[in-house]
Amino acid sequence: MGFADLLQEVGGFGRYQWLHVTLISLPGLMMASQNLLNNFTSGIPAHHCTLPANHSLHNLSHYQVDEKQLLKAFIPLDPSGRLDRCRRYVEPQWHLLAPNSSANISQLLTEECLDGWTFDRSEFLATTVSEFELVCSLRPLKQMIQTIYMGGVLAGAIIYGGLSDRFGRRSVLIWSYLQLGVLGCSSALSPTYSMYCIFRFLSGMAVSGVILNGVSLKVEWIPTKERTLVGTLTSFFFTFGQMVLAGLAYWLRDWRKLQVVVCAPMFLFFTYSWWYSESARWLVLNRRSEEALKSLHRVARINGKSEIINKLTLEVLHSHMNKEIESSRSSLTAYDLLKTKGMRRISICLIAVWFSTSFAYYGLAMDLQKFGVNIYLMQIIFGAVDVPAKLLALGMLSYLGRRVSQAACLFMSALIIFANICVPTDMQTIRTTLACLGKGFTSASFTVVYLYTGELYPTVIRQTGMGFVSTMARIGSMAAPAVLILDEVFPALPSVVYGGAAVLASCFACFLPETLNVPLPDTIEDVEEKWSGRNSAPHQQEGVSLHEGGTSDCGGVVSTEGVALKELKEAEGTGLNAL
């Protein structure tokens, strides 16, 4: 018997698991706000050059024209017929206000915005763009904020992934809540662009700590059969978080206020996170069996299984996890993710899947203003489309398995991105609809890959593995905005790149092993036995049942139930190797 059987004995998916999963999932409402915050805190308001100091619209009010027409004497029009955002006339061109003026404006002298810019306040009251004047020649700095934030998420995936395997999921998760609350709120006080970028980088690190450790702590306390349902349903917290972000941004419309409101709840999560139980799997594998036993007793008590407490002893716990304990005595690093055949195949395929999913997702989600629709409405639509997409993913995960679901979601997102290339640019409604569908499938792909990765990597190195592959996702999210520059070479080129990456990743997903209804692996040896196609050394005798007799030492007697379970596991391993 293994840890999964112990988990069933203490109540399976009982009252404790419901509370545990719900409390860990609640911060997901704010994680969407963190990842997509730049759409609103760095939104680009309509703007034009500020008029020279000796001219103002107030002083020119005696002209019998409206304000917008009056600006034409000072600001040239761009090719689309709107006021130019970066140039103004050297001298006022009053003759342009005359009806039916036919002056050749291409010959008129213009200059840069020497007195700064005037920003429209109808859509945003204040953003980093308007406050730090990130327009015209400084416009790339707007996207740089998101790139720096994703760089922090990348650094957090590398750092916190390893730290949580060393110090525990619970400790790093609690610290991440506090870090995000303090630094996120501090970023609202940033006096300069540079300070804001530093705070966003450090906030990104904390976001990685929250997401990665939250996923692992959930998975390691959930029985095998409930993982699919729980993994998919909890992802809806992120979906609804996108709509919450749209509502908050519409209500506040000020980047500093919005920054505080989306980060302040982290202090609440930090306060109740002390209630979490550390992963008993991790505690046992790090020679802290007494603490693991206390955690299991606590879970049994909350789940109403008090009669199990006296039967569940250190001897029983060690007998169930003897093989895992022996394996964990060797220190593991990221190199071990690529060292053996089975782990290498899993890691390479997951690198491609994580990179392409994030690459396509943020390519679609981080430039809402390009659709020409109200940005707040667009954010709600992009969030709402995730609901049917994830319900579809739930059905596919349960009936078709993880591998088919992952490959199908990636392939469908690529198909829709390619289809959008063929739609004329003037058919904006159809283009927006297809973009929403593509975003839905990439979101479903995220749901699948988070669950899938947690099931593929063994407990002893799961968090390091999550950090390793999600590093590729962060590189993808950093690269996505840069690819948009390619539309200056050829308008459809960004879509070709996004879609091509998704197709390639769907092919890699086909080489991943299936994990539907398969117990979580605890050691690298478990992974190799199940999925690399090789047979390792014979199993050690596998522990005692909590209900039947038998001793638990290596030389002890194994119960009939234990033997039957062992044979069942070996049969499962043979079937998976055949895949």
Tab-separated table of N, CA and C in Angstrom, residues 32 36 39 235 238-243 357-358 360-368 371 378-387 389-390 409 412-414 416-417 420 431-447:
chain	number	residue	atom	x	y	z
A	32	ALA	N	-5.308	36.266	-11.344
A	32	ALA	CA	-5.650	36.772	-12.673
A	32	ALA	C	-5.421	38.271	-12.740
A	36	LEU	N	-2.803	40.055	-15.502
A	36	LEU	CA	-3.398	40.875	-16.559
A	36	LEU	C	-3.520	42.346	-16.155
A	39	ASN	N	-2.913	45.545	-18.498
A	39	ASN	CA	-3.907	46.034	-19.452
A	39	ASN	C	-4.575	47.309	-18.965
A	235	SER	N	-9.712	25.926	-11.162
A	235	SER	CA	-9.187	26.846	-12.172
A	235	SER	C	-10.201	27.936	-12.515
A	238	PHE	N	-9.520	31.468	-11.267
A	238	PHE	CA	-8.737	32.342	-12.144
A	238	PHE	C	-9.636	32.961	-13.207
A	239	THR	N	-10.571	32.169	-13.734
A	239	THR	CA	-11.499	32.665	-14.753
A	239	THR	C	-12.348	33.806	-14.209
A	240	PHE	N	-12.967	33.585	-13.055
A	240	PHE	CA	-13.798	34.630	-12.472
A	240	PHE	C	-12.955	35.824	-12.026
A	241	GLY	N	-11.696	35.562	-11.707
A	241	GLY	CA	-10.793	36.645	-11.336
A	241	GLY	C	-10.590	37.638	-12.462
A	242	GLN	N	-10.638	37.157	-13.711
A	242	GLN	CA	-10.509	38.056	-14.850
A	242	GLN	C	-11.682	39.019	-14.931
A	243	MET	N	-12.872	38.519	-14.605
A	243	MET	CA	-14.052	39.383	-14.623
A	243	MET	C	-14.062	40.325	-13.426
A	357	THR	N	1.767	27.171	-24.655
A	357	THR	CA	0.502	27.565	-24.037
A	357	THR	C	0.579	28.998	-23.536
A	358	SER	N	1.629	29.318	-22.806
A	358	SER	CA	1.790	30.667	-22.274
A	358	SER	C	2.036	31.685	-23.388
A	360	ALA	N	1.013	31.635	-26.570
A	360	ALA	CA	-0.221	31.965	-27.290
A	360	ALA	C	-1.212	32.705	-26.392
A	361	TYR	N	-1.296	32.293	-25.119
A	361	TYR	CA	-2.259	32.900	-24.193
A	361	TYR	C	-1.988	34.390	-24.009
A	362	TYR	N	-0.747	34.733	-23.685
A	362	TYR	CA	-0.444	36.137	-23.427
A	362	TYR	C	-0.322	36.948	-24.711
A	363	GLY	N	-0.071	36.285	-25.819
A	363	GLY	CA	-0.111	36.982	-27.098
A	363	GLY	C	-1.510	37.501	-27.403
A	364	LEU	N	-2.535	36.731	-26.985
A	364	LEU	CA	-3.917	37.133	-27.217
A	364	LEU	C	-4.463	38.042	-26.112
A	365	ALA	N	-4.039	37.808	-24.870
A	365	ALA	CA	-4.694	38.444	-23.721
A	365	ALA	C	-4.100	39.775	-23.297
A	366	MET	N	-2.900	40.114	-23.758
A	366	MET	CA	-2.222	41.286	-23.203
A	366	MET	C	-2.285	42.537	-24.078
A	367	ASP	N	-3.135	42.539	-25.112
A	367	ASP	CA	-3.246	43.733	-25.945
A	367	ASP	C	-4.709	43.947	-26.310
A	368	LEU	N	-5.547	44.137	-25.296
A	368	LEU	CA	-6.984	44.219	-25.508
A	368	LEU	C	-7.394	45.461	-26.289
A	371	PHE	N	-8.467	45.561	-30.233
A	371	PHE	CA	-9.701	45.043	-30.804
A	371	PHE	C	-10.722	46.142	-31.102
A	378	MET	N	-14.203	43.983	-23.079
A	378	MET	CA	-13.363	42.967	-23.706
A	378	MET	C	-12.756	42.032	-22.663
A	379	GLN	N	-12.374	42.591	-21.514
A	379	GLN	CA	-11.806	41.766	-20.444
A	379	GLN	C	-12.851	40.793	-19.895
A	380	ILE	N	-14.092	41.255	-19.747
A	380	ILE	CA	-15.167	40.374	-19.276
A	380	ILE	C	-15.429	39.260	-20.282
A	381	ILE	N	-15.448	39.602	-21.559
A	381	ILE	CA	-15.673	38.588	-22.602
A	381	ILE	C	-14.552	37.562	-22.591
A	382	PHE	N	-13.308	38.035	-22.494
A	382	PHE	CA	-12.167	37.121	-22.468
A	382	PHE	C	-12.204	36.212	-21.238
A	383	GLY	N	-12.738	36.726	-20.124
A	383	GLY	CA	-12.879	35.886	-18.941
A	383	GLY	C	-14.020	34.910	-19.080
A	384	ALA	N	-15.167	35.385	-19.605
A	384	ALA	CA	-16.358	34.534	-19.712
A	384	ALA	C	-16.148	33.368	-20.664
A	385	VAL	N	-15.361	33.566	-21.710
A	385	VAL	CA	-15.175	32.498	-22.688
A	385	VAL	C	-14.433	31.300	-22.080
A	386	ASP	N	-13.738	31.537	-20.967
A	386	ASP	CA	-13.037	30.439	-20.301
A	386	ASP	C	-13.994	29.420	-19.691
A	387	VAL	N	-15.210	29.861	-19.329
A	387	VAL	CA	-16.143	28.966	-18.634
A	387	VAL	C	-16.522	27.775	-19.510
A	389	ALA	N	-15.035	26.750	-22.181
A	389	ALA	CA	-13.807	26.061	-22.605
A	389	ALA	C	-13.315	25.112	-21.509
A	390	LYS	N	-13.383	25.549	-20.250
A	390	LYS	CA	-12.898	24.706	-19.154
A	390	LYS	C	-13.869	23.581	-18.832
A	409	CYS	N	-6.491	20.643	-27.049
A	409	CYS	CA	-6.631	22.065	-26.712
A	409	CYS	C	-5.602	22.915	-27.460
A	412	MET	N	-6.527	22.948	-31.303
A	412	MET	CA	-7.691	23.784	-31.611
A	412	MET	C	-7.354	25.267	-31.498
A	413	SER	N	-6.549	25.633	-30.515
A	413	SER	CA	-6.156	27.041	-30.402
A	413	SER	C	-5.349	27.472	-31.624
A	414	ALA	N	-4.462	26.584	-32.100
A	414	ALA	CA	-3.675	26.896	-33.301
A	414	ALA	C	-4.576	27.028	-34.524
A	416	ILE	N	-7.689	27.933	-34.692
A	416	ILE	CA	-8.456	29.183	-34.646
A	416	ILE	C	-7.564	30.389	-34.937
A	417	ILE	N	-6.337	30.372	-34.425
A	417	ILE	CA	-5.397	31.468	-34.708
A	417	ILE	C	-5.110	31.548	-36.200
A	420	ASN	N	-8.045	32.988	-38.144
A	420	ASN	CA	-8.177	34.442	-37.997
A	420	ASN	C	-7.329	35.205	-39.005
A	431	ARG	N	-13.200	38.722	-36.221
A	431	ARG	CA	-11.821	38.583	-35.733
A	431	ARG	C	-11.783	38.533	-34.201
A	432	THR	N	-12.597	39.383	-33.578
A	432	THR	CA	-12.647	39.400	-32.114
A	432	THR	C	-13.232	38.108	-31.573
A	433	THR	N	-14.286	37.606	-32.225
A	433	THR	CA	-14.908	36.346	-31.801
A	433	THR	C	-13.916	35.193	-31.877
A	434	LEU	N	-13.192	35.103	-32.985
A	434	LEU	CA	-12.199	34.032	-33.133
A	434	LEU	C	-11.083	34.176	-32.104
A	435	ALA	N	-10.665	35.410	-31.824
A	435	ALA	CA	-9.625	35.620	-30.817
A	435	ALA	C	-10.096	35.142	-29.449
A	436	CYS	N	-11.371	35.389	-29.135
A	436	CYS	CA	-11.929	34.925	-27.856
A	436	CYS	C	-11.937	33.404	-27.782
A	437	LEU	N	-12.306	32.750	-28.877
A	437	LEU	CA	-12.307	31.284	-28.901
A	437	LEU	C	-10.889	30.736	-28.749
A	438	GLY	N	-9.950	31.360	-29.445
A	438	GLY	CA	-8.560	30.929	-29.321
A	438	GLY	C	-8.048	31.091	-27.909
A	439	LYS	N	-8.416	32.206	-27.271
A	439	LYS	CA	-8.008	32.433	-25.894
A	439	LYS	C	-8.647	31.403	-24.963
A	440	GLY	N	-9.887	31.010	-25.250
A	440	GLY	CA	-10.556	29.989	-24.445
A	440	GLY	C	-9.830	28.659	-24.474
A	441	PHE	N	-9.384	28.244	-25.650
A	441	PHE	CA	-8.681	26.964	-25.758
A	441	PHE	C	-7.287	27.017	-25.125
A	442	THR	N	-6.621	28.166	-25.223
A	442	THR	CA	-5.318	28.263	-24.555
A	442	THR	C	-5.496	28.259	-23.038
A	443	SER	N	-6.588	28.857	-22.571
A	443	SER	CA	-6.883	28.825	-21.134
A	443	SER	C	-7.176	27.404	-20.670
A	444	ALA	N	-7.934	26.660	-21.481
A	444	ALA	CA	-8.202	25.254	-21.165
A	444	ALA	C	-6.903	24.446	-21.153
A	445	SER	N	-5.993	24.789	-22.056
A	445	SER	CA	-4.698	24.115	-22.087
A	445	SER	C	-3.923	24.367	-20.805
A	446	PHE	N	-3.997	25.594	-20.275
A	446	PHE	CA	-3.372	25.901	-18.992
A	446	PHE	C	-3.953	25.034	-17.874
A	447	THR	N	-5.284	24.896	-17.866
A	447	THR	CA	-5.945	24.079	-16.851
A	447	THR	C	-5.425	22.649	-16.880
